[in-house]
Amino acid sequence: KAGVTQTPRYLIKTRGQQVTLSCSPISGHRSVSWYQQTPGQGLQFLFEYFSETQRNKGNFPGRFSGRQFSNSRSEMNVSTLELGDSALYLCASSLVSSMNTEAFFGQGTRLTVV
Amino acid sequence: GENVEQHPSTLSVQEGDSAVIKCTYSDSASNYFPWYKQELGKGPQLIIDIRSNVGEKKDQRIAVTLNKTAKHFSLHITETQPEDSAVYFCAASTRNTGGFKTIFGAGTRLFVKA
């Protein structure tokens, strides 16, 4: 079956602009998590969505937001971009049950802010 | 807040030798510990995981051990091969009301010399 798909793969934006990233989870997976990956900070948890509801949130400013649609696809939005937002943004999907929390990652969207 | 410490940050071994990566977590409520391998230009890929009710798990050349009392868990790769060269991340996942949150270690860059 198809894996996690993230679009676009690469993006260049200017400071102050806003950006929307998209994630299509594995078919049947209802949980989508977003992470920011940078060389200095590693993988940082942004938020997790399940059935269109945000269930967990990391320590990022309000400029970072997301949503999930009824088909489990998710979008992440960053407003008023800063140079420090340049990173690889990864999405992971999970088939959440009481024990199974294995997450499958997409290839990521590499965002460069200039 | 919760954190996961991972050591070493870089590890270089000769082909055929063993490699060990160690992690320590802070949240005693963590109950799921996955290990991911990330190759250049790709998203992290799950290679093995262990749950808090198990002390050790093995899958061919890869094994993971968990010491809940000490909040330590380790990845062991035996008979290393050049294709094992990648960045490895440990993670600790905690289930809370309705969802889960995963904290990653900073990563270990493994070099396997032929």
Tab-separated table of C-alpha atoms in Angstrom:
chain	number	residue	atom	x	y	z
A	1	LYS	CA	0.000	0.000	0.000
A	2	ALA	CA	1.097	3.587	-0.533
A	3	GLY	CA	3.206	5.202	2.164
A	4	VAL	CA	2.940	8.631	3.712
A	5	THR	CA	3.003	11.342	1.054
A	6	GLN	CA	4.166	14.861	1.753
A	7	THR	CA	3.911	17.735	-0.675
A	8	PRO	CA	5.716	19.715	-1.790
A	9	ARG	CA	9.161	18.127	-1.334
A	10	TYR	CA	10.999	21.433	-1.489
A	11	LEU	CA	9.900	24.984	-0.845
A	12	ILE	CA	11.632	28.356	-0.746
A	13	LYS	CA	9.867	31.262	0.943
A	14	THR	CA	10.731	34.783	2.001
A	15	ARG	CA	10.705	36.041	5.567
A	16	GLY	CA	7.254	37.237	6.588
A	17	GLN	CA	5.390	34.998	4.169
A	18	GLN	CA	3.226	32.099	5.194
A	19	VAL	CA	3.376	28.495	4.014
A	20	THR	CA	1.110	25.451	3.972
A	21	LEU	CA	2.459	21.904	3.875
A	22	SER	CA	0.389	18.838	3.123
A	23	CYS	CA	0.484	15.251	4.390
A	24	SER	CA	-1.523	12.275	3.174
A	25	PRO	CA	-1.294	9.398	5.668
A	26	ILE	CA	-1.320	5.704	4.908
A	27	SER	CA	-4.808	4.544	4.031
A	28	GLY	CA	-6.702	3.643	7.187
A	29	HIS	CA	-4.395	5.580	9.515
A	30	ARG	CA	-6.231	8.183	11.543
A	31	SER	CA	-3.412	9.746	13.518
A	32	VAL	CA	-1.041	12.260	11.950
A	33	SER	CA	1.897	13.846	13.762
A	34	TRP	CA	4.168	16.626	12.565
A	35	TYR	CA	7.826	17.137	13.416
A	36	GLN	CA	10.436	19.777	12.654
A	37	GLN	CA	13.941	18.468	11.988
A	38	THR	CA	16.973	20.755	12.091
A	39	PRO	CA	20.687	19.921	12.457
A	40	GLY	CA	20.901	21.726	15.771
A	41	GLN	CA	17.635	20.662	17.426
A	42	GLY	CA	17.001	17.214	15.993
A	43	LEU	CA	13.409	16.018	15.677
A	44	GLN	CA	11.018	18.294	17.512
A	45	PHE	CA	7.366	17.336	17.991
A	46	LEU	CA	4.936	19.943	16.654
A	47	PHE	CA	1.475	18.428	17.089
A	48	GLU	CA	-0.664	15.351	16.647
A	49	TYR	CA	-4.108	15.083	15.068
A	50	PHE	CA	-6.642	12.306	15.353
A	51	SER	CA	-10.098	12.365	13.816
A	52	GLU	CA	-9.769	16.057	12.940
A	53	THR	CA	-8.867	17.015	16.523
A	54	GLN	CA	-5.524	18.201	17.821
A	55	ARG	CA	-4.693	15.916	20.752
A	56	ASN	CA	-1.138	16.915	21.590
A	57	LYS	CA	1.002	19.952	20.976
A	58	GLY	CA	4.720	20.592	21.321
A	59	ASN	CA	6.439	23.779	22.421
A	60	PHE	CA	6.180	25.851	19.276
A	61	PRO	CA	4.795	29.394	18.910
A	62	GLY	CA	1.277	30.036	17.699
A	63	ARG	CA	2.625	30.794	14.208
A	64	PHE	CA	2.661	27.021	13.736
A	65	SER	CA	-0.779	25.546	13.273
A	66	GLY	CA	-2.374	22.578	11.640
A	67	ARG	CA	-5.571	20.837	10.824
A	68	GLN	CA	-6.845	17.464	9.769
A	69	PHE	CA	-9.610	16.715	7.327
A	70	SER	CA	-12.262	14.025	7.451
A	71	ASN	CA	-10.198	11.819	5.115
A	72	SER	CA	-7.289	12.051	7.636
A	73	ARG	CA	-5.170	14.220	5.335
A	74	SER	CA	-3.444	16.924	7.299
A	75	GLU	CA	-2.027	20.352	6.610
A	76	MET	CA	0.464	22.372	8.571
A	77	ASN	CA	0.666	26.148	8.303
A	78	VAL	CA	3.433	28.482	9.371
A	79	SER	CA	2.700	32.196	9.308
A	80	THR	CA	5.094	35.139	9.378
A	81	LEU	CA	8.050	32.973	8.438
A	82	GLU	CA	11.407	33.523	10.118
A	83	LEU	CA	14.863	32.435	8.969
A	84	GLY	CA	14.944	29.963	11.846
A	85	ASP	CA	11.936	28.128	10.445
A	86	SER	CA	14.155	26.668	7.740
A	87	ALA	CA	14.015	22.932	8.376
A	88	LEU	CA	12.824	19.553	7.175
A	89	TYR	CA	9.187	19.116	8.191
A	90	LEU	CA	8.191	15.505	8.648
A	91	CYS	CA	4.785	13.988	8.925
A	92	ALA	CA	4.107	10.575	10.466
A	93	SER	CA	0.940	8.526	10.392
A	94	SER	CA	-0.188	5.825	12.794
A	95	LEU	CA	-2.919	3.250	13.030
A	96	VAL	CA	-3.751	3.963	16.628
A	97	SER	CA	-5.006	1.180	18.810
A	98	SER	CA	-4.515	0.552	22.497
A	99	MET	CA	-1.003	-0.854	21.983
A	100	ASN	CA	0.117	-0.086	18.460
A	101	THR	CA	1.643	3.341	18.131
A	102	GLU	CA	4.131	2.555	15.345
A	103	ALA	CA	4.607	5.661	13.248
A	104	PHE	CA	5.442	5.717	9.541
A	105	PHE	CA	7.213	8.817	8.258
A	106	GLY	CA	6.990	10.560	4.951
A	107	GLN	CA	10.065	11.896	3.138
A	108	GLY	CA	9.445	15.379	4.426
A	109	THR	CA	9.165	18.864	3.025
A	110	ARG	CA	12.372	20.857	3.072
A	111	LEU	CA	11.514	24.483	3.730
A	112	THR	CA	14.088	27.197	3.157
A	113	VAL	CA	13.320	30.710	4.349
A	114	VAL	CA	15.413	33.461	2.783
B	1	GLY	CA	9.786	18.871	30.507
B	2	GLU	CA	10.239	15.448	29.033
B	3	ASN	CA	13.477	14.713	27.255
B	4	VAL	CA	15.458	11.852	25.768
B	5	GLU	CA	19.244	11.834	25.854
B	6	GLN	CA	21.102	9.795	23.259
B	7	HIS	CA	24.778	8.796	23.165
B	8	PRO	CA	27.080	8.833	21.371
B	9	SER	CA	26.357	11.519	18.790
B	10	THR	CA	28.807	9.899	16.377
B	11	LEU	CA	29.958	6.305	16.203
B	12	SER	CA	32.492	4.808	13.840
B	13	VAL	CA	32.997	1.037	13.677
B	14	GLN	CA	34.742	-1.453	11.428
B	15	GLU	CA	32.586	-3.665	9.256
B	16	GLY	CA	31.689	-6.808	11.180
B	17	ASP	CA	32.004	-5.155	14.596
B	18	SER	CA	29.078	-4.403	16.910
B	19	ALA	CA	27.570	-0.966	17.511
B	20	VAL	CA	25.730	0.113	20.650
B	21	ILE	CA	23.663	3.276	21.053
B	22	LYS	CA	22.240	4.244	24.422
B	23	CYS	CA	19.290	6.413	25.424
B	24	THR	CA	17.870	7.709	28.676
B	25	TYR	CA	14.364	9.081	29.079
B	26	SER	CA	12.842	11.244	31.767
B	27	ASP	CA	9.093	10.577	31.668
B	28	SER	CA	8.320	7.502	33.753
B	29	ALA	CA	4.945	7.261	31.983
B	30	SER	CA	6.633	6.446	28.660
B	31	ASN	CA	5.590	2.999	27.512
B	32	TYR	CA	6.723	2.618	23.918
B	33	PHE	CA	10.299	2.960	22.651
B	34	PRO	CA	10.906	2.895	18.908
B	35	TRP	CA	14.216	3.168	17.076
B	36	TYR	CA	14.429	4.819	13.692
B	37	LYS	CA	17.056	4.788	10.954
B	38	GLN	CA	17.305	7.816	8.706
B	39	GLU	CA	19.254	7.748	5.478
B	40	LEU	CA	20.202	10.836	3.525
B	41	GLY	CA	17.225	12.480	1.870
B	42	LYS	CA	14.696	10.166	3.453
B	43	GLY	CA	12.335	10.238	6.398
B	44	PRO	CA	13.063	8.114	9.480
B	45	GLN	CA	12.195	4.447	9.132
B	46	LEU	CA	11.243	2.253	12.084
B	47	ILE	CA	13.747	-0.579	12.543
B	48	ILE	CA	12.715	-2.031	15.896
B	49	ASP	CA	10.581	-1.110	18.879
B	50	ILE	CA	9.986	-2.295	22.406
B	51	ARG	CA	7.138	-1.830	24.848
B	52	SER	CA	7.460	-1.195	28.545
B	53	ASN	CA	6.304	-4.683	29.510
B	54	VAL	CA	9.246	-6.286	27.683
B	55	GLY	CA	12.935	-6.199	28.642
B	56	GLU	CA	14.548	-7.268	25.398
B	57	LYS	CA	13.641	-7.791	21.767
B	58	LYS	CA	15.699	-9.102	18.875
B	59	ASP	CA	15.260	-9.022	15.131
B	60	GLN	CA	18.116	-10.666	13.205
B	61	ARG	CA	21.188	-8.430	13.696
B	62	ILE	CA	19.328	-5.806	15.708
B	63	ALA	CA	18.365	-5.986	19.364
B	64	VAL	CA	16.942	-3.522	21.850
B	65	THR	CA	17.047	-3.705	25.636
B	66	LEU	CA	14.973	-1.725	28.125
B	67	ASN	CA	15.627	-1.058	31.806
B	68	LYS	CA	12.490	0.655	33.100
B	69	THR	CA	13.859	1.181	36.584
B	70	ALA	CA	16.869	3.081	35.302
B	71	LYS	CA	14.926	4.578	32.370
B	72	HIS	CA	17.556	3.338	29.947
B	73	PHE	CA	17.178	1.628	26.607
B	74	SER	CA	19.799	0.605	24.090
B	75	LEU	CA	20.138	-0.461	20.470
B	76	HIS	CA	22.623	-3.189	19.571
B	77	ILE	CA	23.640	-3.884	15.986
B	78	THR	CA	25.832	-6.924	15.445
B	79	GLU	CA	27.930	-7.828	12.397
B	80	THR	CA	27.643	-4.285	11.052
B	81	GLN	CA	27.644	-3.706	7.317
B	82	PRO	CA	28.365	-0.560	5.273
B	83	GLU	CA	24.639	-0.224	4.520
B	84	ASP	CA	24.023	0.218	8.259
B	85	SER	CA	25.668	3.649	7.960
B	86	ALA	CA	22.944	6.202	8.732
B	87	VAL	CA	21.590	8.372	11.537
B	88	TYR	CA	19.766	6.444	14.250
B	89	PHE	CA	17.170	8.008	16.539
B	90	CYS	CA	15.719	6.620	19.723
B	91	ALA	CA	12.360	7.830	20.967
B	92	ALA	CA	10.129	7.560	24.007
B	93	SER	CA	6.381	7.639	23.528
B	94	THR	CA	3.885	8.487	26.231
B	95	ARG	CA	0.197	7.894	26.003
B	96	ASN	CA	-1.967	10.530	27.618
B	97	THR	CA	-5.656	11.316	27.525
B	98	GLY	CA	-6.768	10.330	24.072
B	99	GLY	CA	-3.444	10.525	22.327
B	100	PHE	CA	0.275	10.042	22.468
B	101	LYS	CA	3.374	12.167	22.318
B	102	THR	CA	6.789	11.034	21.121
B	103	ILE	CA	10.075	12.644	22.135
B	104	PHE	CA	13.157	11.862	20.061
B	105	GLY	CA	16.791	11.681	21.012
B	106	ALA	CA	19.234	13.924	19.160
B	107	GLY	CA	20.448	11.096	16.927
B	108	THR	CA	23.608	9.046	16.429
B	109	ARG	CA	25.480	9.172	13.164
B	110	LEU	CA	26.856	5.687	12.559
B	111	PHE	CA	29.723	5.122	10.144
B	112	VAL	CA	30.574	1.556	9.205
B	113	LYS	CA	33.983	1.351	7.552
B	114	ALA	CA	34.518	-1.368	4.970
